[in-house]
Coordinates of C-alpha atoms in Angstrom, one line a residue:
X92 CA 78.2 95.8 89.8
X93 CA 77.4 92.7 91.9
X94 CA 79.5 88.9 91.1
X95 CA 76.0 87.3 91.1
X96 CA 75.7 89.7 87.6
X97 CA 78.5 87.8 86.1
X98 CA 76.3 84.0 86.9
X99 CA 74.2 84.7 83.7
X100 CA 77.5 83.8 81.5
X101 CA 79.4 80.3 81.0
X102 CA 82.9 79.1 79.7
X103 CA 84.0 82.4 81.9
X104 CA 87.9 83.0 82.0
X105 CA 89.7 86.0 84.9
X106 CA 92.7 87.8 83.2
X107 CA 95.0 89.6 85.2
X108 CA 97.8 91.7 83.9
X109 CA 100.9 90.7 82.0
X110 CA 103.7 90.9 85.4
X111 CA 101.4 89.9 87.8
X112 CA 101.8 91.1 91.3
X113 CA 100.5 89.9 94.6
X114 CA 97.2 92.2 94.5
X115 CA 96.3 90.7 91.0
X116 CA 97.2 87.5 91.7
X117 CA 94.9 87.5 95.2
X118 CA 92.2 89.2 93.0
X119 CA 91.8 86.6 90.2
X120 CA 92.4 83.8 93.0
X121 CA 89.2 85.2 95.0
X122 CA 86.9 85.5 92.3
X123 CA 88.1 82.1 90.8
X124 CA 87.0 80.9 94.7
X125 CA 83.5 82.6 94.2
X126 CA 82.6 80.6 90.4
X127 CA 83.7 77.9 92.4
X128 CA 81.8 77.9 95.3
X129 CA 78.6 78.8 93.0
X130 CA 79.3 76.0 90.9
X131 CA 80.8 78.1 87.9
X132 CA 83.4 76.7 86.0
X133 CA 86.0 79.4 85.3
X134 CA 90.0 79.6 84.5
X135 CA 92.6 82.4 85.6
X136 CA 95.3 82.9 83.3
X137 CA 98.0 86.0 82.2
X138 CA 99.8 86.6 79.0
X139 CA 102.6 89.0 78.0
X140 CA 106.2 87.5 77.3
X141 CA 107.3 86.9 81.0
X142 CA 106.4 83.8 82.9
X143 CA 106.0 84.5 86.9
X144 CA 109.5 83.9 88.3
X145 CA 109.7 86.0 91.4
X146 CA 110.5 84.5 94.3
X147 CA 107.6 85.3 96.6
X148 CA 105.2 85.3 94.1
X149 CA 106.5 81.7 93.3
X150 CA 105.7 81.2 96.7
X151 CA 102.7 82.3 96.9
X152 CA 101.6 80.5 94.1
X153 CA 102.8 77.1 95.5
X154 CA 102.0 77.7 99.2
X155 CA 98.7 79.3 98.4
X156 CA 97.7 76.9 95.6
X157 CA 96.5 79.3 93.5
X158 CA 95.6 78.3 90.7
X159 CA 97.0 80.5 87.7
X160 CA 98.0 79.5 84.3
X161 CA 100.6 81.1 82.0
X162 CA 99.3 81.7 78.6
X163 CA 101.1 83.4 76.1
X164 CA 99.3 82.1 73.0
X165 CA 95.6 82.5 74.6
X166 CA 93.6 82.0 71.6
X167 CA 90.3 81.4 72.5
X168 CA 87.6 83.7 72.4
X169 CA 85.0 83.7 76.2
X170 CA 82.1 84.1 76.3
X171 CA 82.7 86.5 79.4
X172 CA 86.1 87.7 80.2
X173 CA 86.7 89.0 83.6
X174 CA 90.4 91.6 83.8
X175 CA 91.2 91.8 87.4
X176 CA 93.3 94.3 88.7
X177 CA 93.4 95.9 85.5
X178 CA 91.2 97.3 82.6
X179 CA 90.9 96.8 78.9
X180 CA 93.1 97.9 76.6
X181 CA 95.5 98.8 79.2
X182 CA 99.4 98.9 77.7
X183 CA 100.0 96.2 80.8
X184 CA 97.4 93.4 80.0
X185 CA 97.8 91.8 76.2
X186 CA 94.4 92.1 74.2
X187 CA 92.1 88.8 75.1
X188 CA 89.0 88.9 72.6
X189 CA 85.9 88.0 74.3
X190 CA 82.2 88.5 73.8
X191 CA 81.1 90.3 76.9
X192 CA 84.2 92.0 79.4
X193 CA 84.3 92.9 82.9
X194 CA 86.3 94.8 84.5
X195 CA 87.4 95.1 88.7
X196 CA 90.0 97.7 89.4
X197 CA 91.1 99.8 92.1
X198 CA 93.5 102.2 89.4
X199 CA 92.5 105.4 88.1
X200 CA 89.9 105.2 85.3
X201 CA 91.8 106.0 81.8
X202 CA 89.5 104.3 78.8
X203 CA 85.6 104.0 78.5
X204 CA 84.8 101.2 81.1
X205 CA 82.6 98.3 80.0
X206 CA 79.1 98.2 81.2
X207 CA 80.1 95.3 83.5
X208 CA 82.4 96.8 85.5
X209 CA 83.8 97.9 89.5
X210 CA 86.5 100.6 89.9
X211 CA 87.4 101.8 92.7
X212 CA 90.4 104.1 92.6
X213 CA 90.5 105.2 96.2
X214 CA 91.1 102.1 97.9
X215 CA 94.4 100.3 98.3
X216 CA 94.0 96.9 96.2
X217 CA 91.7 95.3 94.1
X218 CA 92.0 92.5 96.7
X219 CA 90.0 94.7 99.0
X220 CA 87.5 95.0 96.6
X221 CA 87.2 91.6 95.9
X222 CA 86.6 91.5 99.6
X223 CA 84.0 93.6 100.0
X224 CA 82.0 92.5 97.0
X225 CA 82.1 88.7 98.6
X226 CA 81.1 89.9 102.1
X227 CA 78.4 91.8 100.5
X228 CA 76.0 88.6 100.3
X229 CA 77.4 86.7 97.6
X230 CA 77.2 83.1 98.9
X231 CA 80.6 83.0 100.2
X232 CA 82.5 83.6 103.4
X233 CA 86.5 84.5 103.1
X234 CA 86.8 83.2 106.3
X235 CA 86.6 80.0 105.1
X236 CA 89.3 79.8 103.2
X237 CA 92.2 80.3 104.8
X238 CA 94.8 80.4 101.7
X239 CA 92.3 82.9 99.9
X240 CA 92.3 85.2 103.0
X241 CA 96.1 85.0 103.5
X242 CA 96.1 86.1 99.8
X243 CA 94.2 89.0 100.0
X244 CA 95.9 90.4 103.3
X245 CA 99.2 89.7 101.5
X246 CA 97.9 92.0 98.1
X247 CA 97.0 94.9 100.2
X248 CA 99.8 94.5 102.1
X249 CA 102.2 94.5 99.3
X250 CA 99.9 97.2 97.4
X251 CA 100.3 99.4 100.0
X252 CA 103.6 99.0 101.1
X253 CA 103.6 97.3 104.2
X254 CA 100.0 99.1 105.0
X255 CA 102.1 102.3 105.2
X256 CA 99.9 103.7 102.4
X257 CA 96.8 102.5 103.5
X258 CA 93.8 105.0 103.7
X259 CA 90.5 103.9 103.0
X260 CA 88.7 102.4 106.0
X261 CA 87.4 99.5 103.8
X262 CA 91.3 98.2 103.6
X263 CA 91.4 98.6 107.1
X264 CA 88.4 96.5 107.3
X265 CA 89.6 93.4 105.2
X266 CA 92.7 93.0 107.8
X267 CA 90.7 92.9 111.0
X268 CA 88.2 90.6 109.5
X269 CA 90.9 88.0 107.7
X270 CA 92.2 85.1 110.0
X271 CA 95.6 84.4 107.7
X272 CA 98.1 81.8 108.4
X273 CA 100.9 84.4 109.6
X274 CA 104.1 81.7 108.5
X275 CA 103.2 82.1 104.9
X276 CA 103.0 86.4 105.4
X277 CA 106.6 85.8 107.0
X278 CA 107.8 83.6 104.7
X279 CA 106.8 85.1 101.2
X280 CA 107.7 88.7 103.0
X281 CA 111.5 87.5 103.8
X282 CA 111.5 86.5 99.9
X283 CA 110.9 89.8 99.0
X284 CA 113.9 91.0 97.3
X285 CA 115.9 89.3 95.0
X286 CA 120.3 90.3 94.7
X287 CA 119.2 92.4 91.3
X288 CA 117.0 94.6 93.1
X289 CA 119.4 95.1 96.0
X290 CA 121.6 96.5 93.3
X291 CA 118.9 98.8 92.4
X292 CA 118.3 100.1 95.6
X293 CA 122.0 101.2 95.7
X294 CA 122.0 103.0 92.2
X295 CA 119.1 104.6 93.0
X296 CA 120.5 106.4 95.8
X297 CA 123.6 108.0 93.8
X298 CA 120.6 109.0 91.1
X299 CA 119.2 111.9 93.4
X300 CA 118.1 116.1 93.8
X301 CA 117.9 117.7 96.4
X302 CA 116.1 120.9 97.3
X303 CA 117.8 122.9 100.3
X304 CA 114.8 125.4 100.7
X305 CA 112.3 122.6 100.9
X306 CA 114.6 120.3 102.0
X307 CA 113.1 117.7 99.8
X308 CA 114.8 114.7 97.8
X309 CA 113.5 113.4 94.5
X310 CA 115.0 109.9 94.1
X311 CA 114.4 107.9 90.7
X312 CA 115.0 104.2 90.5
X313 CA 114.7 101.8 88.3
X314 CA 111.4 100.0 87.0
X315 CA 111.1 97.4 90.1
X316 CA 109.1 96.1 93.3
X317 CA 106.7 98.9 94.3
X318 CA 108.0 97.9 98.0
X319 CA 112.1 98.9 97.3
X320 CA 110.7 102.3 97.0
X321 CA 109.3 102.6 99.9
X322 CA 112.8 101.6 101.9
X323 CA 114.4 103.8 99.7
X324 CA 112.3 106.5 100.8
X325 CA 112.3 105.2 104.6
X326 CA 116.1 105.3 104.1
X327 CA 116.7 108.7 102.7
X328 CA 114.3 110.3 104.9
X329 CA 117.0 109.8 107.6
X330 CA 119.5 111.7 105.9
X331 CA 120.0 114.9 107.9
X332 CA 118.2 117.5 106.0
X333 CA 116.0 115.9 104.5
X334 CA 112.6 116.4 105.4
X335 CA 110.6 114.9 102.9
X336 CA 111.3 111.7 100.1
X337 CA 109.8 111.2 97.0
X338 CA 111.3 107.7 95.0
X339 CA 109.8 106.5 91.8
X340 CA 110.3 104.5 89.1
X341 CA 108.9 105.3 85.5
X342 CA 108.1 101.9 83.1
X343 CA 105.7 101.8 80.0
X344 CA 102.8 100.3 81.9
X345 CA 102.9 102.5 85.1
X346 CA 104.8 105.3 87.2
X347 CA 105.0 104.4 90.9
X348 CA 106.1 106.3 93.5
X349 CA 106.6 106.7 97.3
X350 CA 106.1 109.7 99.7
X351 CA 108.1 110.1 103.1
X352 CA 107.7 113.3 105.5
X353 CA 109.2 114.0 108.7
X354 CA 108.1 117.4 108.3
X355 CA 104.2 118.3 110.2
X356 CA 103.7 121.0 107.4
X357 CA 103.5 118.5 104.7
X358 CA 101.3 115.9 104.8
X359 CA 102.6 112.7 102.8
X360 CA 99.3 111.8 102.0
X361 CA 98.1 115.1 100.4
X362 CA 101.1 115.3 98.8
X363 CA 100.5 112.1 97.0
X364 CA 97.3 113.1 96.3
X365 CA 98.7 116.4 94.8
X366 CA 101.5 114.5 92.5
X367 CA 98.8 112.6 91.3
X368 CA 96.2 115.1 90.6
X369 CA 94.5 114.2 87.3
X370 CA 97.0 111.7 86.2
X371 CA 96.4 108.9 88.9
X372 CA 96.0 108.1 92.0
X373 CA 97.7 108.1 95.7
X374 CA 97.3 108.2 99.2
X375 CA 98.1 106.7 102.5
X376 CA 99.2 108.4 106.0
X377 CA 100.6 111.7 107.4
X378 CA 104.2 110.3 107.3
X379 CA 104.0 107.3 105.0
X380 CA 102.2 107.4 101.4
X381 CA 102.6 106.6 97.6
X382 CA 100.5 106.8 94.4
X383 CA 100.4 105.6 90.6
X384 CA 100.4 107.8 87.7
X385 CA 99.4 106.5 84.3
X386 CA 101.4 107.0 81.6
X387 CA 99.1 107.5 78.8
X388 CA 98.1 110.6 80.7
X389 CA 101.4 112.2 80.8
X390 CA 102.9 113.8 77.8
X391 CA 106.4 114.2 79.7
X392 CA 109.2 112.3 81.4
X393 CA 107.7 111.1 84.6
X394 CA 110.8 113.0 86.2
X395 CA 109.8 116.3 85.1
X396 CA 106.3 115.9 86.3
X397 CA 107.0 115.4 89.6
X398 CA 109.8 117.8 89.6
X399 CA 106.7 120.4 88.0
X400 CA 104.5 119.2 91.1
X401 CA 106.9 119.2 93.5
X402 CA 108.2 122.9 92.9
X403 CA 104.2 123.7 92.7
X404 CA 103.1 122.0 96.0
X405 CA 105.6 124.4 98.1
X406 CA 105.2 127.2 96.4
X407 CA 101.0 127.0 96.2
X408 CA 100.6 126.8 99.9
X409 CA 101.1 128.8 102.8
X410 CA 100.7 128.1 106.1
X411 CA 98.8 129.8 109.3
X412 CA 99.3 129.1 113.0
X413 CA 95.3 129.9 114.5
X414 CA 96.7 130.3 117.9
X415 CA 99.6 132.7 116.7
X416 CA 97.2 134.5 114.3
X417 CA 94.3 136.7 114.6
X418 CA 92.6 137.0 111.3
X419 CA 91.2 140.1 109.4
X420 CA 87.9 140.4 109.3
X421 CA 87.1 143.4 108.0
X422 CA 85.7 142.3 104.8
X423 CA 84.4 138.8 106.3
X424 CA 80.6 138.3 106.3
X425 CA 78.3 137.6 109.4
X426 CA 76.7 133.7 108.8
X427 CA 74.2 131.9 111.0
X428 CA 73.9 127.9 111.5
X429 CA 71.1 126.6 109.3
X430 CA 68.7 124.1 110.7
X431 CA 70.6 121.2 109.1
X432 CA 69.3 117.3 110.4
X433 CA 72.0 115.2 111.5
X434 CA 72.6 112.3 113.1
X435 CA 73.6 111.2 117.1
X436 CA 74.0 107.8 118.7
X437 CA 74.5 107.2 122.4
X438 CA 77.1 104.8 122.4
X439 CA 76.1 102.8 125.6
X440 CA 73.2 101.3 123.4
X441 CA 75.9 100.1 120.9
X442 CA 78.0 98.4 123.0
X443 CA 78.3 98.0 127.3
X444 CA 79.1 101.3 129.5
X445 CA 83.3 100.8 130.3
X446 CA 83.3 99.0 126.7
X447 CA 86.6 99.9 124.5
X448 CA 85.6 100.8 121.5
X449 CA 87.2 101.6 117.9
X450 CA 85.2 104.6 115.6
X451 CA 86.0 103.8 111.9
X452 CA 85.4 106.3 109.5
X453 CA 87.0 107.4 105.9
X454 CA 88.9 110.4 108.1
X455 CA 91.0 107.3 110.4
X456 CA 89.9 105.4 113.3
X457 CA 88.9 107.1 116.8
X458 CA 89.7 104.9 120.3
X459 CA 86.7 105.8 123.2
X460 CA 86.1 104.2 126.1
X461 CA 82.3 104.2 126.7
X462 CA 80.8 106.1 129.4
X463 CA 77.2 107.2 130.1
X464 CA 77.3 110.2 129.0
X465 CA 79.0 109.4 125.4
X466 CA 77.7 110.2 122.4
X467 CA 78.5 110.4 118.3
X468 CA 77.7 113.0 115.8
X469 CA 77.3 111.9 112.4
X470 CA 77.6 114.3 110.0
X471 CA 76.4 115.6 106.7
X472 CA 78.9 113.4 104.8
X473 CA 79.2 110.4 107.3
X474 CA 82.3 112.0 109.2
X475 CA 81.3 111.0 112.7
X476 CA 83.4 112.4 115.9
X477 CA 82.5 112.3 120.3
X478 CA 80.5 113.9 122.0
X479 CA 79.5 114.4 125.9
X480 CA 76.0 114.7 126.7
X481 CA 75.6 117.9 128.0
X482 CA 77.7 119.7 124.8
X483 CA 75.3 117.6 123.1
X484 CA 71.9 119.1 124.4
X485 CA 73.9 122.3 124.1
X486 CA 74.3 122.7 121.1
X487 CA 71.4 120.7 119.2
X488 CA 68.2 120.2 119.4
X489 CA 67.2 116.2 119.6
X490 CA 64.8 114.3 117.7
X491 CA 62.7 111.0 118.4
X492 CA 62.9 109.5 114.4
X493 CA 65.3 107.3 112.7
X494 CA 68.2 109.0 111.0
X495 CA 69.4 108.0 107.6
X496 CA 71.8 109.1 105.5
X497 CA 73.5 107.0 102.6
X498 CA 77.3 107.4 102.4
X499 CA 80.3 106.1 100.9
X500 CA 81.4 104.3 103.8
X501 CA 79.3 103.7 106.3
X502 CA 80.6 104.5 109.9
X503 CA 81.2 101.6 112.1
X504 CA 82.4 101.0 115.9
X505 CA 84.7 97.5 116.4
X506 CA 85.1 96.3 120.0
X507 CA 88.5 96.7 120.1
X508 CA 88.6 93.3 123.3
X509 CA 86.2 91.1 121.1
X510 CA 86.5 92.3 117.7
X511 CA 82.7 92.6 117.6
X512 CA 82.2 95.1 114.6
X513 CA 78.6 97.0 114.6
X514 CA 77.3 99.4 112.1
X515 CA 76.1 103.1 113.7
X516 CA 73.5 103.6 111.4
X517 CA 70.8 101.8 112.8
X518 CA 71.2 103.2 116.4
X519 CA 71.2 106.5 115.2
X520 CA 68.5 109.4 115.9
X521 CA 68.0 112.3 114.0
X522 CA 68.5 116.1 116.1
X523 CA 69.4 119.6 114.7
X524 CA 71.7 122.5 115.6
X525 CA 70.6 125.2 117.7
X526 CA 70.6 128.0 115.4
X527 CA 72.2 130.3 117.8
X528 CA 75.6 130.5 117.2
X529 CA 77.2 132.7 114.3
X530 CA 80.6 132.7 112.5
X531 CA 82.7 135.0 110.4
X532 CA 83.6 133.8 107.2
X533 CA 84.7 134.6 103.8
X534 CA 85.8 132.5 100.8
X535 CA 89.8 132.3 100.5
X536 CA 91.8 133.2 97.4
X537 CA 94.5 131.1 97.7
X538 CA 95.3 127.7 99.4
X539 CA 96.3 127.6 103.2
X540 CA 97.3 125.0 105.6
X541 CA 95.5 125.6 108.9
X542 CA 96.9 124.6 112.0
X543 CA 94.0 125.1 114.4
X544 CA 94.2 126.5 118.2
X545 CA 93.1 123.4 119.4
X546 CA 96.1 121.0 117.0
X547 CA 99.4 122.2 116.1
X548 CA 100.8 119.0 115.0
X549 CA 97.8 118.5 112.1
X550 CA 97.0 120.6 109.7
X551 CA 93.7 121.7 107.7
X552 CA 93.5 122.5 103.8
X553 CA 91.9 124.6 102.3
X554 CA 91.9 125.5 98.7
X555 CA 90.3 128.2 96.8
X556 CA 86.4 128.6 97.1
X557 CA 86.7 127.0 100.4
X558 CA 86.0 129.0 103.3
X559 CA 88.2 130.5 106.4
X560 CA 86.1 131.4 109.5
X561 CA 86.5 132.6 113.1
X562 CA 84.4 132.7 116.1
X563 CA 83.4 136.5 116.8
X564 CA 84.1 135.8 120.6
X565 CA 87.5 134.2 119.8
X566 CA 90.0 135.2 117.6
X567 CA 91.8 132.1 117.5
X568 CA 89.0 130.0 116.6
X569 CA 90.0 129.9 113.0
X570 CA 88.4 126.9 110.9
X571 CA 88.4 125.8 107.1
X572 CA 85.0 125.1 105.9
X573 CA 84.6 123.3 102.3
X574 CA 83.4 125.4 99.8
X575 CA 80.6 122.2 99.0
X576 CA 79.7 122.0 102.8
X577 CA 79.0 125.4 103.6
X578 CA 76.0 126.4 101.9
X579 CA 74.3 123.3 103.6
X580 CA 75.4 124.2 107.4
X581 CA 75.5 128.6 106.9
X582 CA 73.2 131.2 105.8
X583 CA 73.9 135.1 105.7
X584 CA 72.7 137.0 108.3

């Protein structure tokens, strides 16, 4: 869905759940800002029983003159009704009747979605996708404004904890691109916590368990700030043995949670991901994530879910050394590289030999200094890595055409002096592997973390179906290969 789909409606009015936060908040107050600048008369409102008393919401409301009302007794019936930062029929937004609904959301999908909607549940706030749909030709710059842009840095921000839980490149995007007035951030961020929720903090640490053989603590607080959780967590990970944190809260409308790990055999990221699985939705870093769970999806105590996935994540995995291991491969299979077109740019076109430059991709952000001999691979799913020259021509075979390739995110390179962002795409040729090389690989059974010759402080998963393989002519050159990748790059020899 695009905003200009939502022109063809009048008397338009942007509902945001019933305890708005800073993300919904930002979210309603952009898209207010686009009907605006396109000459759209529109009103933002939320209901529920609770009037916005918080104190930095307060302040953002005043500082940022956004301009939100509080309606209870909302009676009227839209002729388009636009739910921001939530969806319909959600427990957390009270029932608006409308004749046409659309919906922007960055949670987990959990009810059929109207047919005017945008959902996506892997990014950190629905600020960001406010963002992106604005920057994506809509007649509007964010730049402009320079309360709306200090809103939306201040929704991811508090969306994802500080940015700790940040992993989509897009989120990454929005705060290098937003000029924000940095007093307000302070300002509303030193009104963070109120004298209750310091209270909360310290009864949540009494209410803990701890496992000694994974050293791992589960710590459950009360319904709260998403942000106490996370220095909860920061704080308990200090704890001599503990390893890794997990504090949550359960409420009617949501489950939040926050993931710490000191420990480079559990990613906190993945291990979101894993509490999550089918439920919800989570994320962020190797040391520093968090997640959502729904409810409505659960039919347990939110404690004993994660107590379920907790015990399951440890015991599901184990984990292999390459450079202290020397595989089997008696029963492995002898594959060759197909002739598979991908894509290679030589960064000195991009941007000025000496330049230093920023590669952003959905896998985290790369830092190369440009030299003549510098290239980029793009791959088969836009993951895009260095390359010298010479390994280059080595290896593949170039090309003289264009290569495209749609993707979710499309790879970028940011000057990281100027700022100067540039999109690889269109500087990209087209080359293919020389089919040369040959592997030995066979599908694995159960799920491995893989700790490569070349890495020991970051590991590779690999789940059942995918594939483990090792160089014939090394040993230790053991790799996981996704099971959806690998009929695209190997054949069978």
């Amino acid at each position: 869905m695009k905003l200009s789909d939502l022109l063809d409606y009048n008397n338009i009015v942007i509902q945001c759940h019933d305890n708005p936060d800073a993300d919904a908040l930002a979210s309603g107050y952009a898209l207010k800002c686009y009907f605006d600048t396109v000459g759209k008369k529109s009103r933002f409102i939320y209901r529920g029983r609770n009037k916005i008393k918080k104190s930095n919401l307060v302040i953002m409301i005043q500082e940022l003159n956004i301009p939100i009302s509080y309606e209870p007794d909302f009676d009227e019936v839209p002729e388009l009704l636009v739910l921001v930062d939530c969806q319909y029929g959600q427990r957390n937004v009270t029932t608006t009747e409308a004749k046409n609904v659309a919906v922007i959301d960055h949670h987990q999908i959990c009810s059929k979605l109207p047919p005017l909607s945008e959902v996506r549940p892997n990014v950190g706030s629905c600020s960001t996708i406010l963002w992106s749909m604005i920057e994506e030709g809509e007649g509007m710059e964010t730049d402009n404004n320079r309360s709306l842009s200090t809103a939306l840095y201040y929704g991811l921000y508090t969306d994802t904890n500080k940015f700790s839980e940040m992993s989509h490149p897009m989120d990454r995007d929005m705060v290098d691109d937003l000029t924000i007035n940095k007093s307000i951030i302070d300002f509303m961020s030193n009104s963070n916590f109120s004298l209750e929720e310091l209270e909360i903090t310290g009864r949540a640490m009494l209410n803990n368990k701890y496992y000694s053989t994974s050293k791992t603590m589960l710590v459950q607080a009360e319904p709260c700030d998403p942000n106490i959780l996370g220095v909860i967590s920061d704080f308990t990970l200090e704890t001599d043995k503990v390893d890794i944190c997990v504090a949550f809260y359960e409420s009617p409308e949501e489950i939040k949670y926050s993931v710490r790990s000191c420990s480079k055999e559990v990613h906190a990221n993945e291990l979101a991901q894993y509490i999550a699985k089918d439920v919800g939705g989570g994320g962020g870093h190797l040391r520093k994530a968090g997640g959502t769970i729904i409810p409505d999806l659960i039919g347990i105590p939110a404690r004993d879910l994660i107590i379920g996935r907790l015990e399951e994540y440890h015991e599901e995995f184990s984990v292999l050394y390459a450079k202290d291991t020397i595989v089997d491969t008696k029963y492995m299979k002898k594959y060759a590289k197909q002739e598979q077109v991908v894509g290679t740019v030589k960064l000195s076109e991009v941007f000025e030999i000496g330049t230093e430059v920023e590669l952003r991709t959905m896998e985290g952000d790369i830092d190369v200094i440009i030299q003549d001999d510098t290239y980029l691979m793009i791959g088969i799913e836009g993951e895009i890595y260095p390359i010298t020259e010479e390994k280059l021509k080595r290896s593949y075979n170039l090309m003289p055409f264009q290569y495209t390739r749609k993707y979710e995110y499309e790879p970028n390179i940011r000057n990281r002096k100027t700022g100067e962002k540039k999109f690889v795409m269109p500087y990209a040729k087209s080359c293919t592997a020389i089919a040369k090389s040959t592997i030995l690989a066979q599908p694995l059974n159960q799920t491995i973390k893989l700790f490569t010759a070349w890495d020991d402080e970051k590991y590779y998963t690999g789940v059942p179906g995918d594939y483990i393989a090792v160089r014939p002519d090394d040993p230790h050159d053991i790799y996981i290969i996704n099971k959806d990748i690998f009929p695209m790059l190997y054949k069978e020899i």
